[in-house]
Tab-separated table of C-alpha atoms in Angstrom:
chain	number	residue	atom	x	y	z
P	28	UNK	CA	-26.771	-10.639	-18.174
P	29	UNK	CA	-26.218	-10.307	-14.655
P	30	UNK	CA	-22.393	-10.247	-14.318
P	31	UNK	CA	-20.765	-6.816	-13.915
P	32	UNK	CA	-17.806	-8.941	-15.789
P	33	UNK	CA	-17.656	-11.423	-18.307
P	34	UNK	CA	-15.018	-13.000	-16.690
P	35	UNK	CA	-14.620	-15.574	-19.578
P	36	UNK	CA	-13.272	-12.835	-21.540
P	37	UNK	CA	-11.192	-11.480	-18.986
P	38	UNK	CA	-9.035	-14.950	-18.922
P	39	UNK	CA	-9.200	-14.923	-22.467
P	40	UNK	CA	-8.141	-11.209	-23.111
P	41	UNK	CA	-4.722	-11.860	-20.377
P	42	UNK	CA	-4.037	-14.897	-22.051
P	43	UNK	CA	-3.596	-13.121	-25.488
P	44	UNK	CA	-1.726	-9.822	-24.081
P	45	UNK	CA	0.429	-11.966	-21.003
P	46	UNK	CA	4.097	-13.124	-22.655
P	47	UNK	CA	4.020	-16.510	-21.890
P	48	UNK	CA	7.211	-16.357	-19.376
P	49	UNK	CA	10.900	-17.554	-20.038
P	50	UNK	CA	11.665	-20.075	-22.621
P	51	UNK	CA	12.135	-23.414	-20.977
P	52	UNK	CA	13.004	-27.050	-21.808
P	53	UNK	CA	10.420	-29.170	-21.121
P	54	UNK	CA	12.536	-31.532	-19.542
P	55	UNK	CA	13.502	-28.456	-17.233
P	56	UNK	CA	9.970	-27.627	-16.557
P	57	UNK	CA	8.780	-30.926	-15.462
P	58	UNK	CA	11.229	-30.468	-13.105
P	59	UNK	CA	10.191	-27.287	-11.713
P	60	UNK	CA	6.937	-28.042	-11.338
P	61	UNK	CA	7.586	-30.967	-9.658
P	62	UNK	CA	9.968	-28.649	-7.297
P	63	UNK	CA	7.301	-26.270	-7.258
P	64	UNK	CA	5.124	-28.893	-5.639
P	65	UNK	CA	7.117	-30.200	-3.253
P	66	UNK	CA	7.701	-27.036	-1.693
P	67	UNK	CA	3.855	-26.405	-1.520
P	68	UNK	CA	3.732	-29.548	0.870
P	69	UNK	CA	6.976	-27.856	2.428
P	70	UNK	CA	5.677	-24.807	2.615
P	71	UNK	CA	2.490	-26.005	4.868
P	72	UNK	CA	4.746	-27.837	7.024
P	73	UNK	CA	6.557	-24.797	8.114
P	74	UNK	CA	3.953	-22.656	7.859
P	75	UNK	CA	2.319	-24.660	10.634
P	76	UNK	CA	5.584	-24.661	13.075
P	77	UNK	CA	6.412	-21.418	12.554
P	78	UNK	CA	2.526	-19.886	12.880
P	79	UNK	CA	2.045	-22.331	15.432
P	80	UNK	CA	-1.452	-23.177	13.671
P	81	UNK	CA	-2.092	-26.350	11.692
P	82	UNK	CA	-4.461	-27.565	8.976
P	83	UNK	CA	-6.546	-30.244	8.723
P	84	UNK	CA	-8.660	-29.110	5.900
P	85	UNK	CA	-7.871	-30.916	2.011
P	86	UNK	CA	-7.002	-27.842	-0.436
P	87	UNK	CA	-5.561	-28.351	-3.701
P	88	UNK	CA	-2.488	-27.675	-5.222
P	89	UNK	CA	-2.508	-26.210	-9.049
P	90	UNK	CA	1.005	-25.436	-10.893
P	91	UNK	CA	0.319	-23.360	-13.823
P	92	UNK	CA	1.637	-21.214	-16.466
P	93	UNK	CA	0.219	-17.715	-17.021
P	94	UNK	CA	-2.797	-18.517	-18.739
P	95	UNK	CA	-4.072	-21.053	-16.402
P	96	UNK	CA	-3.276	-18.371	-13.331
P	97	UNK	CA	-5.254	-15.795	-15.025
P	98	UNK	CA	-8.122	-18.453	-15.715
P	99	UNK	CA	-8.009	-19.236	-12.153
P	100	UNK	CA	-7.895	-15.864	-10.450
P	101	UNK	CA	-10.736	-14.905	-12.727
P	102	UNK	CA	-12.758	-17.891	-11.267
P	103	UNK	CA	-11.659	-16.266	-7.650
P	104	UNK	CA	-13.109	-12.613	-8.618
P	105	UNK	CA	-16.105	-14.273	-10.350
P	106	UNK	CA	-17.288	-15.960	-7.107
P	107	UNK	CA	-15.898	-13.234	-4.538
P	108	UNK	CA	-17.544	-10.463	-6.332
P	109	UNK	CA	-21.397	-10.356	-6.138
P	110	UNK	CA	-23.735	-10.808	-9.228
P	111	UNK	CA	-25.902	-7.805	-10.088
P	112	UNK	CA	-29.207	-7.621	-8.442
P	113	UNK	CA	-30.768	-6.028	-12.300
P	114	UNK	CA	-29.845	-6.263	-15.948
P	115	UNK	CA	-26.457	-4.947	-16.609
P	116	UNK	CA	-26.630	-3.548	-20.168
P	117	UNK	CA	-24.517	-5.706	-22.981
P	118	UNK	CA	-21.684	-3.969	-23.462
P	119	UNK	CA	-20.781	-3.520	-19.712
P	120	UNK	CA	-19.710	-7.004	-18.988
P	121	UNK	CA	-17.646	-7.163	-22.682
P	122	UNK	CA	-15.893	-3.856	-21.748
P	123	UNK	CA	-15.020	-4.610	-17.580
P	124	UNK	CA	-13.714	-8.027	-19.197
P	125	UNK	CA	-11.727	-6.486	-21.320
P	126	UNK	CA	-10.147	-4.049	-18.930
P	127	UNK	CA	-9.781	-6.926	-16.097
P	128	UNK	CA	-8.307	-9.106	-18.500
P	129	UNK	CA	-5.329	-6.232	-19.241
P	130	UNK	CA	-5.015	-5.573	-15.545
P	131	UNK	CA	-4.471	-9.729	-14.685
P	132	UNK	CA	-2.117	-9.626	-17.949
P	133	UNK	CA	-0.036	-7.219	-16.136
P	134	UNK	CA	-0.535	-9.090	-12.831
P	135	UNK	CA	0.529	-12.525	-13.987
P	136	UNK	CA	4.031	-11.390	-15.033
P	137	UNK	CA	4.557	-10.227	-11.312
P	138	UNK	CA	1.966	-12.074	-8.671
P	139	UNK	CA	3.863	-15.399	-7.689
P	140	UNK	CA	1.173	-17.256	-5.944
P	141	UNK	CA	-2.089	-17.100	-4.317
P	142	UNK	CA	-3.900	-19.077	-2.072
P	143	UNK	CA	-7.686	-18.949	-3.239
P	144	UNK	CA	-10.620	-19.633	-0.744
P	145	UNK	CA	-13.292	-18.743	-2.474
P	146	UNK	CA	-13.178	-21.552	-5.096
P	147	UNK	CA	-11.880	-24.970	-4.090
P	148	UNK	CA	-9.915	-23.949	-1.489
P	149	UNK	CA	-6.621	-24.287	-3.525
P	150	UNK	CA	-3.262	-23.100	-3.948
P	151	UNK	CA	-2.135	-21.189	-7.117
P	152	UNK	CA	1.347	-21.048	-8.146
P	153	UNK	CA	2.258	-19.196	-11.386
P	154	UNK	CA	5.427	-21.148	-12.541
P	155	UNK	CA	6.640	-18.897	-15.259
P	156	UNK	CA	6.887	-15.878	-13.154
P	157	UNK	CA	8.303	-17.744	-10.407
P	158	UNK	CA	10.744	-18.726	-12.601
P	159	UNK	CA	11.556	-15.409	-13.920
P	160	UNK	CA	12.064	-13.755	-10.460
P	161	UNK	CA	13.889	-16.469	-9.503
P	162	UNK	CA	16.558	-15.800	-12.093
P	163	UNK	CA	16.509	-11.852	-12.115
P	164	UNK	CA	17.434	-12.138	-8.130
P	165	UNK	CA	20.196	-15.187	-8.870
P	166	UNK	CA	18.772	-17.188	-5.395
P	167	UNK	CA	18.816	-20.677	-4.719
P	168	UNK	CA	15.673	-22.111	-6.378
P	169	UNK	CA	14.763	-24.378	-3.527
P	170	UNK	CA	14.657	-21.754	-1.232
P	171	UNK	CA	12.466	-19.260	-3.170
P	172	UNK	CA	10.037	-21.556	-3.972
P	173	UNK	CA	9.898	-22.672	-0.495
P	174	UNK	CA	9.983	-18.909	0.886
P	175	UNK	CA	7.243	-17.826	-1.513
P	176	UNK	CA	5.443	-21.426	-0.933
P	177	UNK	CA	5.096	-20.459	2.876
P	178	UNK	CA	3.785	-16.974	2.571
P	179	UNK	CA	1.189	-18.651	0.576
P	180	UNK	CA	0.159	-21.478	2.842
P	181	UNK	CA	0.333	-19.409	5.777
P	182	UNK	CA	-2.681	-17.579	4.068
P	183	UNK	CA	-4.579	-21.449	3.938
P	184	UNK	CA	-4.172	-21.954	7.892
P	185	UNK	CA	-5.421	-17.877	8.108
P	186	UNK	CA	-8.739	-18.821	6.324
P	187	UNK	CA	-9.089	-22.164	7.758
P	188	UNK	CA	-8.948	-20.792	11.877
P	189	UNK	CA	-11.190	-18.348	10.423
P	190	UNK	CA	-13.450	-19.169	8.031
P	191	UNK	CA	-15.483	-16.284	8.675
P	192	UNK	CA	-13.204	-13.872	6.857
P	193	UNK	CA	-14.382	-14.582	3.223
P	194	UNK	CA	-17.866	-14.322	4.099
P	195	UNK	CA	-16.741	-10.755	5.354
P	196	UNK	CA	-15.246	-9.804	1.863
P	197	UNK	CA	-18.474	-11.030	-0.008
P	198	UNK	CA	-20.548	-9.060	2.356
P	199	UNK	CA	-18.876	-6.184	2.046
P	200	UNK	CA	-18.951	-6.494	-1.844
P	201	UNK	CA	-22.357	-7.217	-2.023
P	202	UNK	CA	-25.320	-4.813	-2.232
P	203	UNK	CA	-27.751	-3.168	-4.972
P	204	UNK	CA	-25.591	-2.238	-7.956
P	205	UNK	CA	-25.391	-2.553	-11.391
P	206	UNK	CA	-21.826	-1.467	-12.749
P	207	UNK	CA	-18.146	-1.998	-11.293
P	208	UNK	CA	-18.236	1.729	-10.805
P	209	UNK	CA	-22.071	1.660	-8.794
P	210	UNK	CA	-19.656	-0.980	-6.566
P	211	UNK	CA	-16.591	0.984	-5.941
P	212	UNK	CA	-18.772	4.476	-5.547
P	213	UNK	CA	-21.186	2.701	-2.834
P	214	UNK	CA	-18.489	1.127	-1.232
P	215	UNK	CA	-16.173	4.452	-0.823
P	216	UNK	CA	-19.481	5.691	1.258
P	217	UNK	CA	-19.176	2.616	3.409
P	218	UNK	CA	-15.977	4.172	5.474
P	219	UNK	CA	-16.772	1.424	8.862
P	220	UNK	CA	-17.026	-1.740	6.394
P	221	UNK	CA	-13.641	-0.510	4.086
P	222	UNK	CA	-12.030	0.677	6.962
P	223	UNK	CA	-12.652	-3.023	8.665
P	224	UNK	CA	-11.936	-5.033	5.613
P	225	UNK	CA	-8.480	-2.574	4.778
P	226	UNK	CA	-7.218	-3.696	8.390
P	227	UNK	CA	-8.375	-7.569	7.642
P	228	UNK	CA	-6.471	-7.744	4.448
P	229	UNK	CA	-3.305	-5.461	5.873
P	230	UNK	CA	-3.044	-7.949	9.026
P	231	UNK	CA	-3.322	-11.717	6.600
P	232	UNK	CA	-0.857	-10.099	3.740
P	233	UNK	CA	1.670	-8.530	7.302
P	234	UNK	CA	1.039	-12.406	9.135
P	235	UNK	CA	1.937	-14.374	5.566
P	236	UNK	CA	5.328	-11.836	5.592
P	237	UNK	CA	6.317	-12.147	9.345
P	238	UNK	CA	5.673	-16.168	8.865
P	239	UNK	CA	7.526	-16.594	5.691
P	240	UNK	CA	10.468	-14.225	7.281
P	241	UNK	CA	10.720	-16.422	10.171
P	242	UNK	CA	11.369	-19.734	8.738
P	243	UNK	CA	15.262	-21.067	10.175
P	244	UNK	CA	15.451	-23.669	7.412
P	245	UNK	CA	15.682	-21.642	4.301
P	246	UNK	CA	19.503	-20.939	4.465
P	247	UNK	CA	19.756	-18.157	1.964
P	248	UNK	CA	16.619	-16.250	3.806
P	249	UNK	CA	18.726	-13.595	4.456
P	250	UNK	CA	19.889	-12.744	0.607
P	251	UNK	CA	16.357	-13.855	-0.912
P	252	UNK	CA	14.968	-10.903	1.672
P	253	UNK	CA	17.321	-8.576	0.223
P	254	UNK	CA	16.851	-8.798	-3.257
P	255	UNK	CA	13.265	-9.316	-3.055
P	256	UNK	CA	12.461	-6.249	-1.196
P	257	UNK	CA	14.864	-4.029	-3.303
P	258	UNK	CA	12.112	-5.236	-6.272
P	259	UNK	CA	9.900	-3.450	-4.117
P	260	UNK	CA	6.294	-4.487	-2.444
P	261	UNK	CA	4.727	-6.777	-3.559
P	262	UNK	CA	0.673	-7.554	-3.490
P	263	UNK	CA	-1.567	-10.127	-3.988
P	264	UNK	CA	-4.065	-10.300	-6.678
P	265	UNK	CA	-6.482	-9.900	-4.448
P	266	UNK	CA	-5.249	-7.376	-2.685
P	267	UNK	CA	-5.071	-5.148	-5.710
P	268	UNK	CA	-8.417	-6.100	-6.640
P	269	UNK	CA	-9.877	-4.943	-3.730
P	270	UNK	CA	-7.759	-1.807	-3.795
P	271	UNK	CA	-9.054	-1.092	-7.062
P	272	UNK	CA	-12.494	-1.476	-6.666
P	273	UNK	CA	-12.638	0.292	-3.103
P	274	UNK	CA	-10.875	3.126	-4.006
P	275	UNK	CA	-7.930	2.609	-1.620
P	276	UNK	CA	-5.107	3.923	-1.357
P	277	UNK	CA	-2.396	1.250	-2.660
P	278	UNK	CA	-0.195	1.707	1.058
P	279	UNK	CA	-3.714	0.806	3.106
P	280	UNK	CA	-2.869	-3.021	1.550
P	281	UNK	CA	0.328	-3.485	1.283
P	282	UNK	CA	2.432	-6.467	3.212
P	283	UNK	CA	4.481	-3.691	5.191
P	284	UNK	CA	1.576	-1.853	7.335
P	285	UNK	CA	-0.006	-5.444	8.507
P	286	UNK	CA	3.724	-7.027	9.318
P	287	UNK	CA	4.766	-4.133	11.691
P	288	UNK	CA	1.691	-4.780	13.339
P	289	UNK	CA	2.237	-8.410	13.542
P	290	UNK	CA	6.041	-8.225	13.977
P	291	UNK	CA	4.844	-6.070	17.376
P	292	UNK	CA	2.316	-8.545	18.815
P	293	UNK	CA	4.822	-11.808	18.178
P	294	UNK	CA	6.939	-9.811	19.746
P	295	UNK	CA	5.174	-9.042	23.210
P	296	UNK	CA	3.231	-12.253	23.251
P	297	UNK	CA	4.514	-14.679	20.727
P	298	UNK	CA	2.713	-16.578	18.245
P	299	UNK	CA	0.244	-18.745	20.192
P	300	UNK	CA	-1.270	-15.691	21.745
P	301	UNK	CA	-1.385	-13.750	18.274
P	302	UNK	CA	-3.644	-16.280	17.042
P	303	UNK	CA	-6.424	-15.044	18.982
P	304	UNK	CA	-6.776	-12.662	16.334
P	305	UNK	CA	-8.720	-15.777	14.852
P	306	UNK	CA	-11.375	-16.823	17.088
P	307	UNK	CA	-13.694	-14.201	16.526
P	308	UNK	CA	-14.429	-11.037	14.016
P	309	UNK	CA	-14.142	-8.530	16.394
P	310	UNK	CA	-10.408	-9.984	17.687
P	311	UNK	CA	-9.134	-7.693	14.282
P	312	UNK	CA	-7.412	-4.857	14.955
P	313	UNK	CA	-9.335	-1.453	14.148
P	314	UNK	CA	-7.641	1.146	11.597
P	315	UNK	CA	-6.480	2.807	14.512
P	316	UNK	CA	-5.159	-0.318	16.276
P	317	UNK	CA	-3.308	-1.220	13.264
P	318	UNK	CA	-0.656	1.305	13.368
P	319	UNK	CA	-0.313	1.345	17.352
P	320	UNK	CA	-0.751	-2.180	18.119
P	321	UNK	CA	-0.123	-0.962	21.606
P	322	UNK	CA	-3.881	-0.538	21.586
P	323	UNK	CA	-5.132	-3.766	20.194
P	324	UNK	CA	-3.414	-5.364	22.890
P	325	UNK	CA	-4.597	-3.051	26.230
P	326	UNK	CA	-8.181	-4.151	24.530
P	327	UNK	CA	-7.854	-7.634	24.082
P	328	UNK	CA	-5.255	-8.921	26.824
């Protein structure tokens, strides 16, 4: 076997430890689901007019419970994360299954959504946490699900303008190794191509928060902010992937670090000139840059 992971296994191993989510009606969740989908088209709409980019690319959209978001962020890992270049030994893939498989168990009761470009493209939204939050914070349902729905989009139009970006992640992941640890020891030694893809990440998880943050239709904005933030920060599956398995420290990815520098640049030069950040690979901000965006903008205005 070739697979650092048996990723089958990993579904399989959140499905069994995940709860399943709150106890609904069906009748009730039909209806969120359909809710849930109408504020993914929504959700691209304002995306677009707030970002000031626009799509023109199909992606799908896929409403699912816990299990089927586990199945599907395992399909995202399987094809983001490189296949081993020897024999990985039996047991290996059986025992980084089972440990990915309790990690995703853990995530699915907190991760909301995720837009995935790596297979599809499509949009994930996991309904029964969604639904949970929703009800711990007491907001208006429409409005979360169209908050949470723009965040995720924004991330489509981010990996549509530049497509380049995944490429960067799989390159980054990829080289001679033939264990998860091999991957996150030879990475840690890579400090140029972390230190690039920490400020890539930080600046698409900061633009999906300023984005979402700035939409004037969602009424209750204001109290959803609130009471989401006193939760505390939230990541993306990915994110904490790739924290894991570089060896980051958990602040390098979180939403807050990438926003202030985004927040800063709208600021001085709105969002039309911001999304020159897109047109090339070099147009990211360096480490440095990132936390005095003063800097990224003497070198690229």
């Amino acid at each position: 076997m070739n697979q650092f992971v048996d990723w089958k296994l990993a579904a399989k191993a959140a499905k069994t430890l995940m709860p399943a989510g709150p106890k609904i009606q069906s009748q009730d969740a039909a209806r969120i689901v359909e809710e849930l989908r109408i504020a993914a088209g929504e959700g691209l709409v304002e995306a677009e007019k707030v970002s000031k980019l626009s799509s023109s690319a199909p992606s799908q959209t896929l409403v699912v419970d816990r299990a089927g978001w586990a199945k599907a962020v395992s399909q995202n890992f399987s094809a983001m994360l490189p296949a081993a270049r020897q024999e990985v030994p039996g047991a290996v893939p059986l025992i980084a299954g089972a440990e990915l498989g309790a990690v995703l168990s853990v995530l699915g009761t907190r991760v909301l959504g995720q837009f995935d470009p790596f297979v599809g493209p499509r949009l994930l939204l996991n309904a029964p946490t969604i639904t949970q939050i929703r009800g711990e914070l007491n907001v208006n349902a429409r409005d979360f699900y169209l908050w949470i729905a723009t965040h995720e989009q924004t991330h489509r139009l981010q990996f549509e303008h530049a497509p380049w970006i995944p490429e960067v992640m799989k390159q980054t992941l990829a080289g001679n190794t033939s264990s998860m640890r091999d991957l996150g020891e030879r990475l840690k030694s890579m400090k140029s191509e972390v230190s690039e893809l920490t400020s890539i990440m930080s600046v698409l998880e900061g633009h999906a928060m300023v984005v979402m943050n700035d939409v004037t239709s969602i009424r209750s904005i204001k109290t959803i902010r609130r009471r989401f933030e006193a939760r505390g920060e939230n990541r993306s599956a990915l994110a904490i992937l790739l924290g894991k398995v570089l060896g980051l420290d958990a602040k390098a990815l979180q939403y807050k670090r990438g926003a202030k520098f985004v927040r800063h640049i709208v600021d001085e030069i709105g969002y039309e000139g911001f999304n020159e950040i897109f047109t090339a690979r070099e147009m990211f901000p360096s480490a440095d840059e990132l936390d005095h965006p003063e800097r990224w903008l003497a070198r690229t205005r």
